[in-house]
CSV table of C-alpha atoms in Angstrom, one decimal:
chain,number,residue,atom,x,y,z
A,1,SER,CA,-9.7,-22.4,-16.2
A,2,ASP,CA,-10.2,-21.7,-12.5
A,3,GLU,CA,-12.9,-19.2,-13.4
A,4,ARG,CA,-10.6,-16.6,-15.1
A,5,TYR,CA,-12.5,-13.9,-17.0
A,6,ALA,CA,-11.4,-10.6,-18.3
A,7,GLY,CA,-12.9,-7.9,-20.5
A,8,ARG,CA,-11.8,-4.5,-21.8
A,9,ALA,CA,-13.5,-1.8,-23.9
A,10,SER,CA,-12.9,1.7,-25.0
A,11,ILE,CA,-14.7,4.3,-27.1
A,12,ASN,CA,-13.6,7.6,-28.7
A,13,VAL,CA,-16.3,10.3,-28.8
A,14,PRO,CA,-15.7,13.4,-31.0
A,15,LEU,CA,-17.3,16.5,-29.4
A,16,GLY,CA,-17.1,18.8,-32.4
A,17,GLU,CA,-14.0,20.0,-34.2
A,18,ASN,CA,-12.1,21.1,-31.1
A,19,LEU,CA,-13.0,18.5,-28.4
A,20,ALA,CA,-12.5,14.8,-28.1
A,21,LEU,CA,-13.3,12.3,-25.3
A,22,ARG,CA,-11.9,8.8,-24.8
A,23,VAL,CA,-13.4,6.5,-22.2
A,24,ALA,CA,-12.1,3.0,-21.4
A,25,GLY,CA,-13.0,0.3,-18.8
A,26,GLY,CA,-11.9,-3.1,-17.8
A,27,TYR,CA,-12.9,-6.0,-15.6
A,28,ASP,CA,-10.6,-8.9,-14.5
A,29,THR,CA,-11.5,-11.8,-12.1
A,30,PHE,CA,-9.7,-15.0,-11.1
A,31,ASP,CA,-10.8,-17.6,-8.6
A,32,GLY,CA,-7.3,-18.8,-7.7
A,33,THR,CA,-5.6,-22.2,-8.2
A,34,VAL,CA,-5.3,-23.5,-4.7
A,35,LYS,CA,-8.3,-25.2,-3.1
A,36,ASN,CA,-9.5,-23.8,0.3
A,37,VAL,CA,-10.8,-26.4,2.7
A,38,MET,CA,-12.5,-23.7,4.8
A,39,ASN,CA,-14.5,-22.4,1.8
A,40,PRO,CA,-14.8,-25.2,-0.8
A,41,GLY,CA,-16.7,-23.0,-3.3
A,42,ASN,CA,-13.9,-20.4,-3.5
A,43,ASN,CA,-10.2,-21.0,-4.1
A,44,VAL,CA,-7.3,-19.2,-2.5
A,45,GLY,CA,-5.3,-16.4,-4.2
A,46,GLY,CA,-7.9,-15.0,-6.5
A,47,PHE,CA,-8.7,-11.4,-7.3
A,48,GLU,CA,-11.3,-9.1,-8.8
A,49,SER,CA,-10.4,-5.9,-10.4
A,50,THR,CA,-12.4,-3.1,-12.0
A,51,ALA,CA,-11.0,0.0,-13.6
A,52,PHE,CA,-12.3,3.0,-15.6
A,53,ALA,CA,-10.2,5.7,-17.4
A,54,TRP,CA,-11.0,8.9,-19.3
A,55,ASP,CA,-9.2,11.5,-21.3
A,56,LEU,CA,-10.7,14.8,-22.5
A,57,GLN,CA,-8.6,16.9,-24.9
A,58,GLY,CA,-9.5,20.1,-26.6
A,59,LYS,CA,-8.5,23.5,-27.9
A,60,LEU,CA,-10.6,26.7,-27.8
A,61,LEU,CA,-10.4,30.5,-28.4
A,62,ASP,CA,-8.7,30.3,-31.8
A,63,ASP,CA,-6.4,27.5,-30.5
A,64,ARG,CA,-4.9,29.7,-27.8
A,65,LEU,CA,-6.4,27.6,-25.0
A,66,ARG,CA,-5.4,24.0,-25.0
A,67,PHE,CA,-6.1,21.4,-22.3
A,68,ASP,CA,-5.8,17.7,-21.5
A,69,ILE,CA,-7.7,16.3,-18.5
A,70,PHE,CA,-7.4,12.6,-17.7
A,71,GLY,CA,-7.9,10.1,-14.9
A,72,VAL,CA,-8.3,6.6,-13.7
A,73,TYR,CA,-10.6,4.9,-11.1
A,74,LEU,CA,-9.5,1.5,-9.6
A,75,ASP,CA,-11.4,-1.0,-7.5
A,76,ASP,CA,-9.1,-4.0,-6.8
A,77,ASN,CA,-9.5,-6.8,-4.3
A,78,ARG,CA,-6.8,-9.5,-3.7
A,79,GLU,CA,-7.6,-12.5,-1.6
A,80,ASN,CA,-5.2,-14.0,0.9
A,81,GLN,CA,-2.3,-15.8,-0.7
A,82,PRO,CA,-1.8,-19.5,0.0
A,83,VAL,CA,1.1,-20.4,2.2
A,84,ILE,CA,2.3,-24.0,1.6
A,85,ALA,CA,5.2,-25.7,3.5
A,86,PHE,CA,6.0,-29.3,3.0
A,87,ASN,CA,9.0,-31.7,3.5
A,88,THR,CA,11.1,-32.2,0.5
A,89,ASN,CA,11.6,-35.9,1.4
A,90,CYS,CA,15.3,-35.7,1.0
A,91,GLY,CA,17.8,-37.8,3.0
A,92,ARG,CA,19.5,-36.1,5.9
A,93,ALA,CA,23.1,-34.9,5.5
A,94,SER,CA,25.7,-37.4,6.4
A,95,GLN,CA,28.2,-36.8,9.1
A,96,ALA,CA,31.9,-36.6,8.2
A,97,ALA,CA,34.4,-38.4,10.4
A,98,VAL,CA,38.0,-39.7,10.3
A,99,VAL,CA,38.2,-43.4,10.8
A,100,GLY,CA,41.6,-45.1,10.6
A,101,GLY,CA,43.2,-42.1,9.1
A,102,GLN,CA,40.6,-41.9,6.3
A,103,LEU,CA,37.7,-39.5,5.8
A,104,VAL,CA,34.4,-41.4,5.8
A,105,TYR,CA,30.7,-40.3,5.9
A,106,ILE,CA,28.5,-41.8,8.5
A,107,PRO,CA,24.8,-41.9,7.7
A,108,HIS,CA,22.5,-39.9,9.9
A,109,PRO,CA,21.1,-42.2,12.7
A,110,LEU,CA,17.5,-41.1,12.1
A,111,ASP,CA,17.7,-41.4,8.3
A,112,PRO,CA,20.1,-43.8,6.7
A,113,ARG,CA,19.4,-42.6,3.1
A,114,PRO,CA,22.2,-40.6,1.5
A,115,GLY,CA,21.9,-36.8,1.8
A,116,PHE,CA,21.6,-36.4,-2.0
A,117,PHE,CA,18.6,-38.8,-2.2
A,118,CYS,CA,15.2,-37.3,-2.6
A,119,GLY,CA,12.1,-39.4,-2.9
A,120,ALA,CA,8.6,-38.5,-4.0
A,121,VAL,CA,7.2,-35.3,-2.5
A,122,PRO,CA,4.9,-36.4,0.3
A,123,ALA,CA,1.3,-35.2,0.6
A,124,PHE,CA,0.9,-32.0,2.6
A,125,ASP,CA,-1.9,-30.5,4.5
A,126,PRO,CA,-4.5,-28.7,2.5
A,127,VAL,CA,-4.6,-24.9,2.6
A,128,ALA,CA,-7.2,-23.2,4.8
A,129,VAL,CA,-8.1,-19.5,4.8
A,130,ASP,CA,-11.1,-18.3,6.8
A,131,PRO,CA,-13.6,-16.9,4.3
A,132,ARG,CA,-14.1,-13.9,6.6
A,133,ALA,CA,-10.5,-12.8,5.8
A,134,THR,CA,-11.3,-10.6,2.8
A,135,GLY,CA,-7.7,-9.9,1.8
A,136,ASN,CA,-6.4,-6.7,0.4
A,137,ASP,CA,-9.1,-4.2,-0.8
A,138,ARG,CA,-7.9,-1.1,-2.7
A,139,LYS,CA,-10.0,1.8,-4.2
A,140,GLY,CA,-8.9,5.1,-5.5
A,141,TRP,CA,-8.7,7.9,-8.0
A,142,ILE,CA,-5.8,9.2,-10.1
A,143,THR,CA,-6.4,12.4,-12.1
A,144,GLY,CA,-4.2,14.9,-13.9
A,145,TRP,CA,-4.4,17.9,-16.2
A,146,ASN,CA,-2.3,20.1,-18.4
A,147,ILE,CA,-3.8,23.5,-19.4
A,148,SER,CA,-2.0,26.2,-21.4
A,149,TYR,CA,-2.9,29.6,-22.9
A,150,ASP,CA,-0.9,31.4,-25.5
A,151,PHE,CA,-0.5,35.1,-25.1
A,152,ASP,CA,1.1,37.2,-27.8
A,153,TRP,CA,4.3,37.5,-25.7
A,154,ALA,CA,4.3,34.4,-23.5
A,155,THR,CA,2.6,31.0,-22.7
A,156,ALA,CA,1.0,30.3,-19.4
A,157,THR,CA,0.8,26.7,-18.3
A,158,PHE,CA,-1.1,25.1,-15.3
A,159,GLN,CA,-0.5,21.4,-14.7
A,160,GLY,CA,-1.0,19.1,-11.8
A,161,GLY,CA,-2.3,15.8,-10.5
A,162,PHE,CA,-4.3,14.4,-7.7
A,163,VAL,CA,-4.2,10.9,-6.1
A,164,ALA,CA,-6.6,9.5,-3.5
A,165,LEU,CA,-6.2,5.9,-2.5
A,166,ASN,CA,-7.8,3.8,0.3
A,167,GLN,CA,-6.6,0.4,1.3
A,168,LYS,CA,-7.9,-2.2,3.8
A,169,VAL,CA,-6.3,-5.5,4.7
A,170,VAL,CA,-8.0,-8.4,6.6
A,171,ALA,CA,-5.9,-11.5,6.7
A,172,ASP,CA,-6.2,-14.9,8.4
A,173,ARG,CA,-3.2,-15.1,10.8
A,174,ASP,CA,-3.6,-18.8,11.6
A,175,LEU,CA,-4.1,-20.4,8.2
A,176,SER,CA,-5.1,-23.5,10.2
A,177,THR,CA,-7.2,-26.3,8.8
A,178,ASP,CA,-8.8,-26.5,12.2
A,179,PRO,CA,-11.8,-24.2,12.1
A,180,ARG,CA,-11.2,-23.4,15.8
A,181,GLY,CA,-8.0,-21.7,14.9
A,182,SER,CA,-4.7,-22.1,16.8
A,183,LEU,CA,-4.1,-23.5,20.3
A,184,TYR,CA,-3.0,-20.8,22.7
A,185,SER,CA,-1.7,-21.1,26.3
A,186,ILE,CA,-3.7,-19.0,28.8
A,187,ARG,CA,-1.1,-18.1,31.4
A,188,ARG,CA,-2.6,-15.5,33.7
A,189,GLN,CA,-5.5,-13.4,34.6
A,190,ILE,CA,-5.7,-9.6,34.5
A,191,VAL,CA,-7.2,-7.6,37.2
A,192,PRO,CA,-10.3,-5.8,35.8
A,193,GLY,CA,-9.4,-2.2,35.0
A,194,ALA,CA,-5.6,-2.7,35.5
A,195,PRO,CA,-3.1,-2.2,32.7
A,196,VAL,CA,-2.1,-5.3,30.7
A,197,PHE,CA,1.5,-5.2,32.1
A,198,ALA,CA,0.3,-4.8,35.8
A,199,PRO,CA,0.9,-7.7,38.2
A,200,ALA,CA,-1.7,-10.4,37.9
A,201,PHE,CA,-3.6,-11.3,41.1
A,202,PRO,CA,-4.7,-13.9,41.6
A,203,ALA,CA,-2.5,-16.0,39.2
A,204,ALA,CA,-4.5,-18.5,37.2
A,205,PRO,CA,-3.3,-22.1,36.5
A,206,PRO,CA,-2.2,-22.5,32.9
A,207,ARG,CA,-4.7,-23.8,30.5
A,208,GLN,CA,-5.1,-24.0,26.7
A,209,GLN,CA,-7.8,-22.8,24.4
A,210,TYR,CA,-8.3,-22.6,20.6
A,211,LEU,CA,-8.7,-19.0,19.3
A,212,LYS,CA,-9.0,-17.6,15.7
A,213,SER,CA,-6.9,-14.5,15.0
A,214,PHE,CA,-7.0,-12.0,12.2
A,215,VAL,CA,-4.5,-9.2,11.4
A,216,GLY,CA,-4.6,-6.4,8.9
A,217,ASN,CA,-4.1,-2.8,8.1
A,218,GLY,CA,-6.3,0.2,7.5
A,219,PRO,CA,-8.3,1.8,6.3
A,220,ASP,CA,-5.0,3.3,5.1
A,221,GLU,CA,-5.4,6.6,3.2
A,222,THR,CA,-3.1,8.3,0.7
A,223,GLU,CA,-3.6,11.7,-0.8
A,224,ASP,CA,-1.3,13.6,-3.1
A,225,TRP,CA,-1.6,17.0,-4.7
A,226,ASN,CA,1.0,18.3,-7.2
A,227,LEU,CA,0.4,21.8,-8.7
A,228,GLU,CA,2.6,23.9,-10.9
A,229,PHE,CA,2.1,27.2,-12.7
A,230,ARG,CA,4.7,28.6,-15.1
A,231,LEU,CA,5.0,31.5,-17.5
A,232,ALA,CA,7.5,31.2,-20.4
A,233,SER,CA,8.4,33.6,-23.2
A,234,LYS,CA,8.2,32.5,-26.9
A,235,GLN,CA,11.0,30.2,-27.8
A,236,ASP,CA,11.8,31.9,-31.1
A,237,GLN,CA,13.2,35.0,-29.4
A,238,ARG,CA,16.9,35.6,-28.8
A,239,LEU,CA,16.2,36.4,-25.1
A,240,ARG,CA,14.1,33.7,-23.5
A,241,TRP,CA,12.9,33.5,-19.9
A,242,LEU,CA,10.8,31.3,-17.6
A,243,ALA,CA,9.3,31.8,-14.2
A,244,GLY,CA,7.1,29.5,-12.1
A,245,VAL,CA,5.9,28.2,-8.7
A,246,SER,CA,4.9,24.8,-7.5
A,247,ARG,CA,3.3,23.2,-4.5
A,248,TYR,CA,3.3,19.5,-3.4
A,249,ILE,CA,1.2,18.0,-0.6
A,250,HIS,CA,1.5,14.3,0.5
A,251,TYR,CA,-0.6,12.8,3.2
A,252,PHE,CA,-0.4,9.1,4.3
A,253,GLU,CA,-2.1,7.5,7.3
A,254,GLN,CA,-1.6,3.8,8.2
A,255,ALA,CA,-3.2,1.7,10.9
A,256,VAL,CA,-2.3,-1.7,12.3
A,257,THR,CA,-5.4,-3.8,13.2
A,258,VAL,CA,-6.0,-7.1,14.9
A,259,ASN,CA,-8.8,-9.3,16.3
A,260,ILE,CA,-8.9,-12.5,18.4
A,261,ASP,CA,-12.3,-14.1,17.6
A,262,THR,CA,-14.1,-15.3,20.6
A,263,THR,CA,-17.3,-16.3,18.8
A,264,ASN,CA,-16.8,-19.9,19.9
A,265,GLY,CA,-15.9,-19.0,23.5
A,266,PRO,CA,-16.4,-16.3,26.1
A,267,ASN,CA,-14.6,-13.0,26.1
A,268,LEU,CA,-11.4,-13.9,27.9
A,269,PRO,CA,-10.3,-12.0,31.0
A,270,GLU,CA,-7.0,-13.9,30.8
A,271,PHE,CA,-3.9,-13.1,28.8
A,272,PRO,CA,-3.3,-15.6,25.9
A,273,THR,CA,0.3,-15.9,24.7
A,274,GLY,CA,1.5,-17.0,21.3
A,275,SER,CA,4.1,-16.2,18.7
A,276,SER,CA,3.0,-12.6,18.6
A,277,ASN,CA,1.9,-11.5,22.0
A,278,PHE,CA,1.6,-7.9,21.1
A,279,ILE,CA,-1.5,-8.4,19.1
A,280,PHE,CA,-3.4,-9.2,22.3
A,281,LEU,CA,-2.6,-5.9,24.0
A,282,ALA,CA,-5.0,-3.8,22.0
A,283,PRO,CA,-8.1,-2.9,24.1
A,284,GLY,CA,-11.1,-4.7,22.7
A,285,ALA,CA,-9.1,-7.1,20.5
A,286,LEU,CA,-10.6,-10.1,22.2
A,287,ARG,CA,-14.2,-10.1,21.0
A,288,PRO,CA,-16.4,-11.8,18.4
A,289,PHE,CA,-15.3,-11.1,14.9
A,290,ASN,CA,-17.8,-9.0,12.9
A,291,GLY,CA,-15.6,-8.1,9.9
A,292,ASP,CA,-13.8,-5.1,11.4
A,293,LEU,CA,-10.5,-5.3,13.2
A,294,VAL,CA,-9.4,-3.4,16.3
A,295,LYS,CA,-6.9,-0.6,15.8
A,296,VAL,CA,-3.6,-1.3,17.7
A,297,THR,CA,-1.8,1.8,16.6
A,298,ASN,CA,-1.7,4.2,13.7
A,299,SER,CA,0.7,6.7,12.2
A,300,TYR,CA,0.6,9.5,9.6
A,301,VAL,CA,3.0,11.4,7.6
A,302,MET,CA,2.4,14.8,5.9
A,303,ASP,CA,4.9,16.3,3.5
A,304,LEU,CA,4.5,19.9,2.2
A,305,GLY,CA,6.7,21.3,-0.6
A,306,ASN,CA,6.8,24.8,-2.1
A,307,ALA,CA,9.1,26.0,-4.8
A,308,ALA,CA,9.8,29.0,-7.0
A,309,PHE,CA,12.0,28.8,-10.0
A,310,GLY,CA,13.2,30.8,-13.0
A,311,SER,CA,15.6,30.8,-15.9
A,312,LEU,CA,17.1,33.2,-18.4
A,313,ASP,CA,18.8,32.3,-21.7
A,314,TYR,CA,20.4,34.6,-24.3
A,315,ASP,CA,21.8,33.7,-27.7
A,316,ILE,CA,25.1,35.5,-28.1
A,317,THR,CA,25.6,34.0,-31.5
A,318,ASP,CA,23.9,31.3,-33.5
A,319,THR,CA,26.1,28.7,-31.8
A,320,LEU,CA,26.7,30.2,-28.3
A,321,THR,CA,24.1,30.7,-25.6
A,322,ALA,CA,24.5,32.0,-22.1
A,323,GLY,CA,22.0,31.1,-19.4
A,324,VAL,CA,21.3,31.2,-15.7
A,325,GLN,CA,18.8,29.2,-13.5
A,326,LEU,CA,17.7,29.8,-10.0
A,327,ARG,CA,15.4,27.8,-7.7
A,328,TRP,CA,14.1,28.1,-4.1
A,329,ASP,CA,12.7,25.1,-2.2
A,330,GLN,CA,10.9,24.7,1.1
A,331,MET,CA,10.2,21.2,2.4
A,332,GLN,CA,8.2,20.4,5.6
A,333,ARG,CA,7.4,17.1,7.2
A,334,LYS,CA,5.0,16.3,10.0
A,335,GLN,CA,5.0,12.8,11.5
A,336,LEU,CA,3.0,11.1,14.2
A,337,ASN,CA,3.4,7.6,15.5
A,338,ARG,CA,0.9,6.6,18.2
A,339,ALA,CA,2.7,3.4,18.9
A,340,THR,CA,5.2,5.2,21.0
A,341,ASN,CA,3.2,8.1,22.4
A,342,PRO,CA,-0.1,9.6,21.3
A,343,ARG,CA,1.5,13.0,21.5
A,344,ALA,CA,4.9,12.1,19.9
A,345,ARG,CA,5.2,14.4,16.9
A,346,GLN,CA,8.2,15.0,14.6
A,347,TRP,CA,8.6,18.2,12.7
A,348,ARG,CA,11.3,19.1,10.2
A,349,GLU,CA,11.7,22.0,7.8
A,350,ASP,CA,14.4,22.6,5.1
A,351,LYS,CA,14.9,25.6,2.9
A,352,TYR,CA,17.6,26.0,0.3
A,353,TRP,CA,18.6,27.7,-3.0
A,354,THR,CA,20.0,26.0,-6.1
């Protein structure tokens, strides 16, 4: 069963003749299916998720006031996913050649088996994920509401939603069965206090050292507000109208984080090079790992939207209606990317009628 457990429950609670509340919750956990040699008691690829939801509905003031308020809370953790690569144990492709005016296929010199032959899949190295790599952790709220009030001549409606999510990722970059991590070449020393790209004096002889590296994101934050107010005439009238305004706010901040664990070795004054050298350029990235990664760069985006709209419809006859609609929109975007320049900002604004 790989320790797969799940449970869900809900309850409806009447709160008098005009109010009702529904509450629901769930829990789901899975240990994963791939064994982890770095943590024998915990498989790779599992998850643990908890969620709660609610919905409050009601009508008051002689049914003139109606409302529906609902929301969800989520706490979800996803472990590192296993990465498995192995040889398919198939014969190498033959080489085509013309011999004596005829097309023949010459077996590959390193593997005489035909290219279409595939033997048993060989054993592959076990999967290893450092247990300190906690994976993808997400928490957040999603709420919404719809509130209306009936006047004698029109109906006012206020509706909207709010989203607040937080996400953090800590992943094992090496996925090595060697607890020391991956072997890196140490090519040069850096003058204390000098920029990373400055000339290195004196140059150090190349050497190699095992290092454990982690990469991730976050904490990444997302917030969204969506608000709308509208006033509409009764729909049973020959002349019908609607007017409203809305506002939208979106904020997203993302950070790229890294760490080169030096727990098993000294803090390196040298410059290790590997397949992704940029991860070593973050100040403080070379240090003992304590669960938190070092921020390499971060960026954020903020979107603002305002709108005003209206419509007018008139029934000329029982089968013919004339109408007109008008809408004004204003969109603004602010963006900052600290990877290029801490003061590099982008700004854009659009206004239009439809």
